[in-house]
XYZ file of C-alpha atoms in Angstrom:
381
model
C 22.914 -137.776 -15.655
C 26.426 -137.031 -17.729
C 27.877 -140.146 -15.713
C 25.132 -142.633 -16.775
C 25.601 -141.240 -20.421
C 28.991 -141.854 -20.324
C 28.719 -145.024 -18.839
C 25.951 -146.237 -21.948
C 28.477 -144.592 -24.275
C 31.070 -147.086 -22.630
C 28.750 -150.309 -23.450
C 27.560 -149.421 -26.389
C 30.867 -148.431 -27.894
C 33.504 -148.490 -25.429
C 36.452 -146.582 -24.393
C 40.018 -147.016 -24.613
C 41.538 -149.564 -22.354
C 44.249 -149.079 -20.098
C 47.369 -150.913 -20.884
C 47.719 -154.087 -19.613
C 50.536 -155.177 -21.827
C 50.866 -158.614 -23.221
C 50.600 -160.734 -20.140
C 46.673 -159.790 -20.525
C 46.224 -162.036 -23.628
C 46.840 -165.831 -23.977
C 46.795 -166.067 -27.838
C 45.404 -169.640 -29.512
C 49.317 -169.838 -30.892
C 49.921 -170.880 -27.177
C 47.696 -174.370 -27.367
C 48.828 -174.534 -31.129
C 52.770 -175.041 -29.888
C 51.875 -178.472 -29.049
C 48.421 -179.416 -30.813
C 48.776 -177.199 -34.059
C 44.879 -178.208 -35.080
C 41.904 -179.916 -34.382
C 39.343 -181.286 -36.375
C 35.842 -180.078 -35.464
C 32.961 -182.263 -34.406
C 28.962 -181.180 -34.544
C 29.102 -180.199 -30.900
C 32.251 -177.840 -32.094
C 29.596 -175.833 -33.917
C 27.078 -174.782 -31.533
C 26.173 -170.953 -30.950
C 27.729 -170.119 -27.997
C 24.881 -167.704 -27.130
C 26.793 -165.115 -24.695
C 25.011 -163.204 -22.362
C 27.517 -160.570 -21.815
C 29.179 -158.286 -24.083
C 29.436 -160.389 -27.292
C 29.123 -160.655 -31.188
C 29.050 -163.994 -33.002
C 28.791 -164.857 -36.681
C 27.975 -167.308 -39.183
C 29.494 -166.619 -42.487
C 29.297 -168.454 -45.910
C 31.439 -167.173 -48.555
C 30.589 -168.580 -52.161
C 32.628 -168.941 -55.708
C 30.528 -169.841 -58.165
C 31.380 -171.736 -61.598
C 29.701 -169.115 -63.158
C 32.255 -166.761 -61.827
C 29.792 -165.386 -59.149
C 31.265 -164.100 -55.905
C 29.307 -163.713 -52.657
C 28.875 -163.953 -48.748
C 25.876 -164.501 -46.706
C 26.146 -163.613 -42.809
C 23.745 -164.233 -39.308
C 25.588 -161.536 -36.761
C 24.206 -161.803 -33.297
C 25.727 -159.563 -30.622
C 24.844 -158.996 -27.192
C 25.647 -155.018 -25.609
C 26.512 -155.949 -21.722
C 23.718 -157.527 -21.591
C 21.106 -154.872 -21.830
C 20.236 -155.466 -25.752
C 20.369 -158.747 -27.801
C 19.918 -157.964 -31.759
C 20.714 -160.402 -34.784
C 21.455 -159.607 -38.609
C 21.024 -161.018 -41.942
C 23.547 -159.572 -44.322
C 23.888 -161.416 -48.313
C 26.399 -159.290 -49.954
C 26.570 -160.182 -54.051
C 29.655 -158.900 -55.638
C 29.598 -156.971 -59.169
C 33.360 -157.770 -60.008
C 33.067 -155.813 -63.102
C 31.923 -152.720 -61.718
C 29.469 -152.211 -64.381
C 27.027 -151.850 -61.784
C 26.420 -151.581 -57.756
C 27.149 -154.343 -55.597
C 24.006 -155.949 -53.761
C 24.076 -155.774 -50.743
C 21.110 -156.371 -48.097
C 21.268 -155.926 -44.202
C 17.737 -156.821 -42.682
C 16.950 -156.784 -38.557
C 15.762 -160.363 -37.522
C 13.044 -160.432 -35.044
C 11.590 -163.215 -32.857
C 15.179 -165.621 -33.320
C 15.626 -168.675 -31.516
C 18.043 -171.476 -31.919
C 17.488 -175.220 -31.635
C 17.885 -177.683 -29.162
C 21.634 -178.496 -29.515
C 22.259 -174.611 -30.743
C 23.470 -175.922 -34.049
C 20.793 -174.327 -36.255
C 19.410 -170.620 -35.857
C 16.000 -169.490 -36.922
C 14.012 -166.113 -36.955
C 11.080 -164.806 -39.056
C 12.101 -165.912 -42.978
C 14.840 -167.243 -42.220
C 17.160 -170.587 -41.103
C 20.711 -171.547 -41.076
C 20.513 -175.243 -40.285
C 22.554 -178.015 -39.863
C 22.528 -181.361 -40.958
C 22.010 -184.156 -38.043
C 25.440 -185.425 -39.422
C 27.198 -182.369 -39.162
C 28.073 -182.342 -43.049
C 25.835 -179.724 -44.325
C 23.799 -176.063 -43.867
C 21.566 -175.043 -45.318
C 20.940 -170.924 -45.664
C 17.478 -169.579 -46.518
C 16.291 -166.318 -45.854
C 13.280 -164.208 -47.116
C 13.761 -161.119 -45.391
C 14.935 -159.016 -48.219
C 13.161 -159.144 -51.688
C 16.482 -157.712 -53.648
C 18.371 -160.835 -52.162
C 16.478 -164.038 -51.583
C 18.708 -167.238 -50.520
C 18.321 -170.413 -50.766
C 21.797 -172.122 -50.554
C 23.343 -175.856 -49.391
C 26.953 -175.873 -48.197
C 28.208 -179.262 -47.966
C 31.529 -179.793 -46.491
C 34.271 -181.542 -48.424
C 37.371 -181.441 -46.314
C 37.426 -181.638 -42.233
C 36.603 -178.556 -40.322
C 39.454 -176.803 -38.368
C 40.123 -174.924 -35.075
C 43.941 -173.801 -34.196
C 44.915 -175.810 -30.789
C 42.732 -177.085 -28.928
C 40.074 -175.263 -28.005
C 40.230 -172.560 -31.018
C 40.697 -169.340 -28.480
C 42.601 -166.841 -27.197
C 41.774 -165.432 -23.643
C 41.374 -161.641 -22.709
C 42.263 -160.742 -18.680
C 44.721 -160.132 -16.267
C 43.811 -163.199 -14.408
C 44.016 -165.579 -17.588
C 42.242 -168.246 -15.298
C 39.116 -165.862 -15.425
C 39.307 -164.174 -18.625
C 37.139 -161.384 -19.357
C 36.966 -161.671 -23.038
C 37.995 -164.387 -25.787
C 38.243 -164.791 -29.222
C 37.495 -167.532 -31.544
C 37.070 -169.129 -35.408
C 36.410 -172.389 -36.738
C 36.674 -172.728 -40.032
C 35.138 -175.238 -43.117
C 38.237 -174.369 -45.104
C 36.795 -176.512 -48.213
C 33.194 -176.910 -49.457
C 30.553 -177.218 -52.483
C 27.793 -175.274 -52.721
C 24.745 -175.747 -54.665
C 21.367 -173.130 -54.845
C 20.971 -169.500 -55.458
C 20.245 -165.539 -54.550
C 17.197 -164.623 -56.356
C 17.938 -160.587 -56.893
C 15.142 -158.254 -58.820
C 16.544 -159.179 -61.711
C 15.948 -162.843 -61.056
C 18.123 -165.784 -59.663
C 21.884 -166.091 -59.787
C 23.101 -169.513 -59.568
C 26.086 -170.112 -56.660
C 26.837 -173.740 -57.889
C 30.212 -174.104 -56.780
C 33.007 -173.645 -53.834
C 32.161 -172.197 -50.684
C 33.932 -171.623 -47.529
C 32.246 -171.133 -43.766
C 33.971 -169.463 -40.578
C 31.889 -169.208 -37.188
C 33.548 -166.116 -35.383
C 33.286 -165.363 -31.597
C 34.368 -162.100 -29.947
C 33.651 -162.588 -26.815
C 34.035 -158.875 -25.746
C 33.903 -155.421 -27.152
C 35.384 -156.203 -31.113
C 37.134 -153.114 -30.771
C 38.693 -154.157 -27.790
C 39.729 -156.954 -29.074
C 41.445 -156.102 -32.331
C 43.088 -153.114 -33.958
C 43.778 -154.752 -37.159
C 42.489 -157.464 -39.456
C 43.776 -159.055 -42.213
C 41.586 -162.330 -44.245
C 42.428 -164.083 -47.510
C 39.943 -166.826 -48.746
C 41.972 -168.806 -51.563
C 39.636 -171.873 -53.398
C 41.570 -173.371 -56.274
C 40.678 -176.423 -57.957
C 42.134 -178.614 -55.842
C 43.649 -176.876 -52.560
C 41.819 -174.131 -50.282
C 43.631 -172.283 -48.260
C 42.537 -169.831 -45.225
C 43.965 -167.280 -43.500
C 42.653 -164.730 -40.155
C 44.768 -162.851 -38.382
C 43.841 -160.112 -36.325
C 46.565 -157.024 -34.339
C 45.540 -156.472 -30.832
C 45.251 -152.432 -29.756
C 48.073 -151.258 -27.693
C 46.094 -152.489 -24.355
C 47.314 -156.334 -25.283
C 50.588 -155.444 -26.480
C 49.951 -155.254 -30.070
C 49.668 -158.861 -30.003
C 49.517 -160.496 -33.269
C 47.191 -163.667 -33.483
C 47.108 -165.681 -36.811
C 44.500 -169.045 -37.444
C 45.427 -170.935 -41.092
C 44.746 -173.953 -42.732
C 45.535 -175.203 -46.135
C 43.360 -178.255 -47.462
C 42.222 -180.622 -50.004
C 39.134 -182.681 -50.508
C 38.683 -185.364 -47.481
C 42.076 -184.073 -45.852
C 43.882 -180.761 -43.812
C 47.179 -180.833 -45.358
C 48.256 -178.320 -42.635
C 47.187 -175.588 -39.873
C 47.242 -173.851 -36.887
C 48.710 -170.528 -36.227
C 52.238 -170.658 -38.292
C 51.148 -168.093 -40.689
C 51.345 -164.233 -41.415
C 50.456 -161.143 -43.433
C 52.292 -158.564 -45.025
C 51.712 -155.562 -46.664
C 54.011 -155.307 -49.373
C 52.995 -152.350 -50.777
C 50.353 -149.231 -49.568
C 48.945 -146.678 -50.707
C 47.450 -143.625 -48.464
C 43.318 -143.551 -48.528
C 42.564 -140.120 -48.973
C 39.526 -140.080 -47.073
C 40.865 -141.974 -43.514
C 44.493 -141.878 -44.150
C 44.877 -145.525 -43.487
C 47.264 -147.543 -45.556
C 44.968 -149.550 -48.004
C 47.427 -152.416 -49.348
C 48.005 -152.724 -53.060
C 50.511 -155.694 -53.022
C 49.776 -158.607 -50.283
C 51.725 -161.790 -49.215
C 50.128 -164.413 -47.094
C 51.940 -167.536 -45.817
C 51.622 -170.608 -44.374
C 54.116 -173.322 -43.087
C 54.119 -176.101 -40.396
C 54.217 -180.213 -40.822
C 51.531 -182.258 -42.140
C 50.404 -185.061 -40.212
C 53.172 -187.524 -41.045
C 55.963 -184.890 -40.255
C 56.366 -183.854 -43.486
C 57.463 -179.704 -43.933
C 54.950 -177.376 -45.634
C 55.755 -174.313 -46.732
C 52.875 -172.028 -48.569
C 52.793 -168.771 -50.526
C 49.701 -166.408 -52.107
C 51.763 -162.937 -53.016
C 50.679 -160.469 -55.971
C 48.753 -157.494 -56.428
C 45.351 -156.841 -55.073
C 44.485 -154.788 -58.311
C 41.538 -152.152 -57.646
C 39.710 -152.379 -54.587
C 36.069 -154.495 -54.831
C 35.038 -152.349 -52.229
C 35.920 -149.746 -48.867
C 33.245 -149.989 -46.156
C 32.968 -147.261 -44.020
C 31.244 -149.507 -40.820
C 30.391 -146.697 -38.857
C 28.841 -145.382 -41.860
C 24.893 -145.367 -40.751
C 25.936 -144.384 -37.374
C 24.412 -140.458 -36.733
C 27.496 -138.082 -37.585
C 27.513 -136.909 -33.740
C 27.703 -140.163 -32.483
C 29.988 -140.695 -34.693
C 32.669 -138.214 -33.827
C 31.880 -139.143 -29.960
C 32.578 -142.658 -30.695
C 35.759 -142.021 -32.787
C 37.223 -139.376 -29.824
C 36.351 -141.644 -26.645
C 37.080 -145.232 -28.684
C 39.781 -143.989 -31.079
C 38.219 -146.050 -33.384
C 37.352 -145.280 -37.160
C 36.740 -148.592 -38.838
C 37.176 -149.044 -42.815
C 37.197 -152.685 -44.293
C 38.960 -152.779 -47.738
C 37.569 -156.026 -49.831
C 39.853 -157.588 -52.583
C 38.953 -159.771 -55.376
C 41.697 -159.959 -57.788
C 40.742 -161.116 -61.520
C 42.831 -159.636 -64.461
C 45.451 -162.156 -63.279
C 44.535 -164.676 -60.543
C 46.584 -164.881 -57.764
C 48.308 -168.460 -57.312
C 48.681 -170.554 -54.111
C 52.497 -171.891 -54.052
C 52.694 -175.204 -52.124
C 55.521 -177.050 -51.137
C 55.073 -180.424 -49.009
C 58.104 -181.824 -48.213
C 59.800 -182.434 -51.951
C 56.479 -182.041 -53.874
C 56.005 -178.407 -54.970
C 52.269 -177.048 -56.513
C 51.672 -173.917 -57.920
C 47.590 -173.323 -58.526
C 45.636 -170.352 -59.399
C 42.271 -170.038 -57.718
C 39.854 -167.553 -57.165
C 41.144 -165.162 -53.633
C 38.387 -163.169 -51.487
C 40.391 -161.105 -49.200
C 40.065 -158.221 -46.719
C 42.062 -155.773 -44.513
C 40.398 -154.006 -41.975
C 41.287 -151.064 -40.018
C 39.412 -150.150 -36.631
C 42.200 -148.116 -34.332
C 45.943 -147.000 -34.514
């Protein structure tokens, strides 16, 4: 009986790997040495639909004119293939702090996908796309405090780093056992709104998508994430990178793209994160980050030299997420001794002074302030 615990303890939140060492992870930088990006297509964006240990997300990230900042998610993940469960999560930032954020998680039942797997549906609500590939469309009625009913139309190409947007998981790299994945829509206008309680917000402005694939255990996968989301009035530029737990080496894997209306001015995975500055949280002893610098570089199409910048202050925290939070306590401690995992995700929003992107293509230098969503998360030493 202990022995089949264990081993449902194991799928549902794993245990520490042994370590394989680097030679057990291809990163996407690999494919990117010699095809640095490529645009997406419609087919680029279907649900991949796992049936083994998997979770996959649709996420739309919005920056209203109105100064409104907020992120609606679909999560589906698999658990070895024993349980399939899906997720609607609308998260509407109060960036005064003058009250609570809203936030509203809701189960989906009875989802389903369509034909080509471009569009998802469940009970109240659909995340569809356009038959040209251009446009979704996010409505969901599954949560009275946060109804949605939002268009994201796409405005500059999508991206993938390489070719195929992934890095492999295995010791036979031929077979891989796990993968990880993101396509981006660095640059898009959004029109529509969240109706709360207190009525509806409007969201008429810049958005930003990112379909995300772990394609095995996502604590298996990464240690350490880092995210910045920069839309300025002319420029967006996008940044993932995520640490690998000792078991890969440590491996660092970084995705970016930098773009303008109707063009990617440069991506692929030339780009990094550092944390300036830290400060100890109290409550995990992690090192929340206080002063961030995210960078770009690479050659634009024509073979021009780009060199990017976003540094500055991250002011006060927007807010910490304990993820394990609604977890039971007990299962929590088991979890945290077998897995070694305690997972906090720090969300940044800076606005007493906005952060500025610094561009330089070829002899042409920008400087632009823009609005920056970012995040650093913390899962396992």
């Amino acid at each position: 009986m202990f022995k089949w615990a264990q081993q449902q303890l194991a799928n549902v939140a794993g245990t520490q790997e042994p370590i394989y060492g680097p030679s057990a992870i291809k990163s996407v930088a690999e494919e990117a040495e010699t095809t640095p990006y490529t645009e997406l297509t419609k087919y680029d964006l279907k649900w991949e639909v796992m049936e083994s240990t998997c979770v996959e997300t649709q996420t739309f990230y919005f920056m209203s004119q109105d100064g409104q900042l907020a992120f609606c998610q679909v999560i589906y993940s698999n658990v070895a293939g024993i349980r399939t469960t899906c997720q609607f999560n609308c998260k509407i930032f109060n960036l005064d702090r003058s009250k609570p954020h809203v936030w509203s998680s809701t189960p989906l039942n009875n989802h389903e996908f369509s034909e080509d797997r471009t569009s998802f549906y469940a009970d109240d609500c659909a995340v569809e796309l356009s038959e040209d590939g251009s446009t979704y469309t996010i409505k969901s009625m599954t949560d009275e405090q946060a109804i949605v009913n939002l268009t994201v139309k796409r405005t500059a190409p999508g991206f993938k780093a390489g070719k195929t947007g992934k890095t492999l998981f295995g010791t036979d790299l031929s077979n891989p056992w796990g993968s990880m994945r993101h396509l981006f829509w660095p640059r898009c206008t959004a029109e529509g709104t969240i109706t709360t309680k207190e009525g509806p917000i409007n969201f008429n402005g810049r958005a930003f998508f990112a379909h995300a694939l772990q394609g095995m255990k996502p604590h298996h996968a990464a240690a350490r994430w880092n995210f910045c989301n920069f839309q300025g009035p002319t420029h967006s530029a996008i940044l993932m990178q995520f640490t690998t737990p000792p078991s890969y080496g440590s491996t660092v894997v970084a995705v970016g793209v930098i773009a303008k209306d109707g063009e990617i001015i440069v991506g692929g995975c030339k780009s990094d994160v550092t944390h300036i500055q830290t400060k100890s949280d109290s409550e995990n002893d992690w090192p929340e980050p206080t002063t961030i610098r995210y960078t770009w570089s690479g050659t634009t199409k024509d073979g021009k030299p780009v060199e990017a910048v976003i540094e500055g202050g991250l002011e006060d925290k927007l807010d910490r997420i304990d993820v394990m939070a609604e977890v039971p306590g007990f299962v929590k401690n088991i979890v945290a001794a077998a897995a070694g995992t305690k997972p906090y995700i720090y969300q940044y929003s800076p606005q007493k002074s906005q952060l500025s992107l610094k561009l330089k293509i070829g002899d042409q230098e920008v400087t632009e302030q823009g609005v920056v969503f970012s995040e650093a998360t913390f899962i396992s030493e």
